[in-house]
Amino acid sequence: MKIIGIADTTFARADMGGAAIDELKKMGTGFKIIRYTVPGIKDLPVASKKLIEEENCDLVMALGMPGPMAKDKNCAHEASTGIIQAQLMTNRHIIEVFVHEDEAPDNKTLDWLAKQRAREHAQNAYNLLFNKEILIKNAGKGLRQGYEDAGPAKE
């Protein structure tokens, strides 16, 4: 049985972890989920690494919502760098799912975007573990998580 880790934060303004878990449960069976909630986005790299090393997760989703200020964007960059390091140290995928507060014009859209991006990345996580051929089929299609897809670049 595969184990999927969900690392999320109390700083996020939407329950991204809950949306990811809900979507994963709709995708199929053959896995269990372990959730680890931390205070902020900079805590996600170690939470993800702990889920892999201590809970034997096959894959982790790291979900967070950086604020709109320059210092928040810097924290998101640092967290992203840490997530990449954790992936390389553990040789496991950690799907980074960040939604910046300034990506949406209002709270309703922000809530929708955060949950939609979490759901669509949950599908990616599931497919990485169980249906890699779906990802191969979608290569180069300009798919986006949350807002509408960009589509392929064609001449």
CSV table of C-alpha atoms in Angstrom, one decimal:
chain,number,residue,atom,x,y,z
A,1,MET,CA,0.0,0.0,0.0
A,2,LYS,CA,1.3,3.5,-0.9
A,3,ILE,CA,1.4,6.3,1.6
A,4,ILE,CA,0.7,9.9,0.6
A,5,GLY,CA,1.7,12.7,2.9
A,6,ILE,CA,-0.2,15.9,3.2
A,7,ALA,CA,1.8,18.8,4.7
A,8,ASP,CA,-0.2,22.0,5.2
A,9,THR,CA,-0.2,25.1,7.3
A,10,THR,CA,-2.3,27.1,9.7
A,11,PHE,CA,-1.2,30.3,8.0
A,12,ALA,CA,-3.1,29.4,4.8
A,13,ARG,CA,-6.5,31.1,4.5
A,14,ALA,CA,-8.2,28.0,3.0
A,15,ASP,CA,-8.1,24.4,4.0
A,16,MET,CA,-5.9,23.3,1.1
A,17,GLY,CA,-5.0,20.0,2.8
A,18,GLY,CA,-8.6,19.1,3.3
A,19,ALA,CA,-9.4,19.7,-0.4
A,20,ALA,CA,-6.4,17.6,-1.4
A,21,ILE,CA,-7.4,14.7,0.8
A,22,ASP,CA,-11.0,14.9,-0.4
A,23,GLU,CA,-9.8,14.7,-4.0
A,24,LEU,CA,-7.4,11.9,-3.4
A,25,LYS,CA,-10.2,9.8,-1.8
A,26,LYS,CA,-12.2,10.3,-5.0
A,27,MET,CA,-9.3,9.1,-7.2
A,28,GLY,CA,-9.2,5.5,-6.0
A,29,THR,CA,-7.8,3.2,-3.4
A,30,GLY,CA,-4.5,1.5,-2.7
A,31,PHE,CA,-3.1,4.2,-0.5
A,32,LYS,CA,-3.4,5.8,2.9
A,33,ILE,CA,-3.0,9.5,3.8
A,34,ILE,CA,-1.0,11.0,6.7
A,35,ARG,CA,-1.6,14.7,7.4
A,36,TYR,CA,1.0,16.9,9.1
A,37,THR,CA,-0.1,20.5,9.7
A,38,VAL,CA,2.6,23.1,10.6
A,39,PRO,CA,2.4,26.8,11.4
A,40,GLY,CA,3.9,28.4,8.3
A,41,ILE,CA,5.3,27.9,4.8
A,42,LYS,CA,8.9,27.7,5.9
A,43,ASP,CA,8.0,24.7,8.1
A,44,LEU,CA,6.9,22.7,5.0
A,45,PRO,CA,10.3,21.4,3.9
A,46,VAL,CA,11.0,19.6,7.2
A,47,ALA,CA,7.4,18.5,7.6
A,48,SER,CA,7.7,16.9,4.1
A,49,LYS,CA,11.0,15.3,4.9
A,50,LYS,CA,9.7,13.9,8.2
A,51,LEU,CA,6.7,12.5,6.4
A,52,ILE,CA,9.0,10.7,4.0
A,53,GLU,CA,11.6,9.5,6.5
A,54,GLU,CA,9.6,8.9,9.6
A,55,GLU,CA,6.2,7.9,8.1
A,56,ASN,CA,7.5,6.2,4.9
A,57,CYS,CA,5.4,8.3,2.6
A,58,ASP,CA,5.9,7.5,-1.1
A,59,LEU,CA,5.0,11.1,-2.1
A,60,VAL,CA,4.1,14.3,-0.2
A,61,MET,CA,2.0,17.3,-1.1
A,62,ALA,CA,3.3,20.5,0.5
A,63,LEU,CA,0.5,23.0,0.5
A,64,GLY,CA,0.8,26.6,1.6
A,65,MET,CA,-0.4,30.2,1.0
A,66,PRO,CA,2.2,32.9,1.1
A,67,GLY,CA,1.0,36.4,1.9
A,68,PRO,CA,1.1,39.3,-0.6
A,69,MET,CA,4.1,41.2,0.9
A,70,ALA,CA,7.6,41.1,-0.4
A,71,LYS,CA,8.8,39.4,2.7
A,72,ASP,CA,6.1,36.7,2.2
A,73,LYS,CA,7.3,36.1,-1.4
A,74,ASN,CA,10.8,35.8,0.0
A,75,CYS,CA,9.6,33.2,2.6
A,76,ALA,CA,7.9,31.3,-0.2
A,77,HIS,CA,11.1,31.2,-2.3
A,78,GLU,CA,13.1,29.9,0.7
A,79,ALA,CA,10.4,27.3,1.4
A,80,SER,CA,10.5,26.2,-2.2
A,81,THR,CA,14.2,25.9,-2.1
A,82,GLY,CA,13.9,23.8,1.0
A,83,ILE,CA,11.3,21.6,-0.6
A,84,ILE,CA,13.6,21.0,-3.6
A,85,GLN,CA,16.4,20.1,-1.2
A,86,ALA,CA,14.2,17.6,0.6
A,87,GLN,CA,13.2,16.0,-2.7
A,88,LEU,CA,16.8,15.5,-3.6
A,89,MET,CA,17.8,14.2,-0.1
A,90,THR,CA,15.0,11.7,-0.1
A,91,ASN,CA,14.6,10.8,-3.8
A,92,ARG,CA,10.8,11.3,-3.4
A,93,HIS,CA,8.4,13.7,-5.1
A,94,ILE,CA,7.2,16.6,-3.0
A,95,ILE,CA,4.5,18.3,-4.9
A,96,GLU,CA,4.6,22.0,-4.0
A,97,VAL,CA,1.2,23.6,-4.0
A,98,PHE,CA,1.5,27.3,-3.2
A,99,VAL,CA,-1.2,29.9,-3.8
A,100,HIS,CA,-0.1,33.4,-3.2
A,101,GLU,CA,-2.8,35.6,-1.7
A,102,ASP,CA,-2.4,38.2,-4.4
A,103,GLU,CA,-3.2,35.7,-7.2
A,104,ALA,CA,-6.9,36.3,-6.6
A,105,PRO,CA,-8.9,39.6,-6.6
A,106,ASP,CA,-11.1,38.7,-3.6
A,107,ASN,CA,-11.6,36.2,-0.8
A,108,LYS,CA,-14.2,34.1,-2.6
A,109,THR,CA,-11.9,33.6,-5.6
A,110,LEU,CA,-8.9,33.0,-3.3
A,111,ASP,CA,-10.7,30.3,-1.5
A,112,TRP,CA,-11.8,28.7,-4.8
A,113,LEU,CA,-8.3,28.9,-6.3
A,114,ALA,CA,-6.6,27.4,-3.2
A,115,LYS,CA,-8.9,24.5,-3.1
A,116,GLN,CA,-9.0,24.0,-6.9
A,117,ARG,CA,-5.2,24.0,-7.2
A,118,ALA,CA,-5.0,21.6,-4.2
A,119,ARG,CA,-7.5,19.3,-5.9
A,120,GLU,CA,-5.8,19.4,-9.3
A,121,HIS,CA,-2.4,18.8,-7.8
A,122,ALA,CA,-3.9,15.9,-5.8
A,123,GLN,CA,-4.8,14.4,-9.2
A,124,ASN,CA,-1.2,14.9,-10.3
A,125,ALA,CA,0.1,13.2,-7.1
A,126,TYR,CA,-2.2,10.2,-7.6
A,127,ASN,CA,-1.1,9.9,-11.2
A,128,LEU,CA,2.5,10.1,-10.3
A,129,LEU,CA,2.0,7.1,-8.1
A,130,PHE,CA,-0.5,5.0,-10.0
A,131,ASN,CA,-1.1,6.4,-13.6
A,132,LYS,CA,2.1,7.9,-15.0
A,133,GLU,CA,0.9,7.3,-18.5
A,134,ILE,CA,-1.8,10.0,-17.9
A,135,LEU,CA,1.0,12.6,-17.2
A,136,ILE,CA,2.9,11.4,-20.3
A,137,LYS,CA,-0.2,11.8,-22.4
A,138,ASN,CA,-0.6,15.4,-21.1
A,139,ALA,CA,3.0,16.5,-21.7
A,140,GLY,CA,3.2,19.8,-23.5
A,141,LYS,CA,-0.4,20.7,-23.2
A,142,GLY,CA,0.0,23.8,-21.1
A,143,LEU,CA,-2.1,22.5,-18.2
A,144,ARG,CA,-2.4,24.7,-15.2
A,145,GLN,CA,-3.7,24.0,-11.7
A,146,GLY,CA,-6.4,26.4,-10.5
A,147,TYR,CA,-7.1,28.9,-13.3
A,148,GLU,CA,-7.8,27.8,-16.8
A,149,ASP,CA,-5.1,26.0,-18.8
A,150,ALA,CA,-2.8,28.0,-21.1
A,151,GLY,CA,-2.8,25.3,-23.8
A,152,PRO,CA,0.0,24.3,-26.0
A,153,ALA,CA,2.2,26.8,-27.9
A,154,LYS,CA,1.4,26.2,-31.6
A,155,GLU,CA,2.6,28.0,-34.6
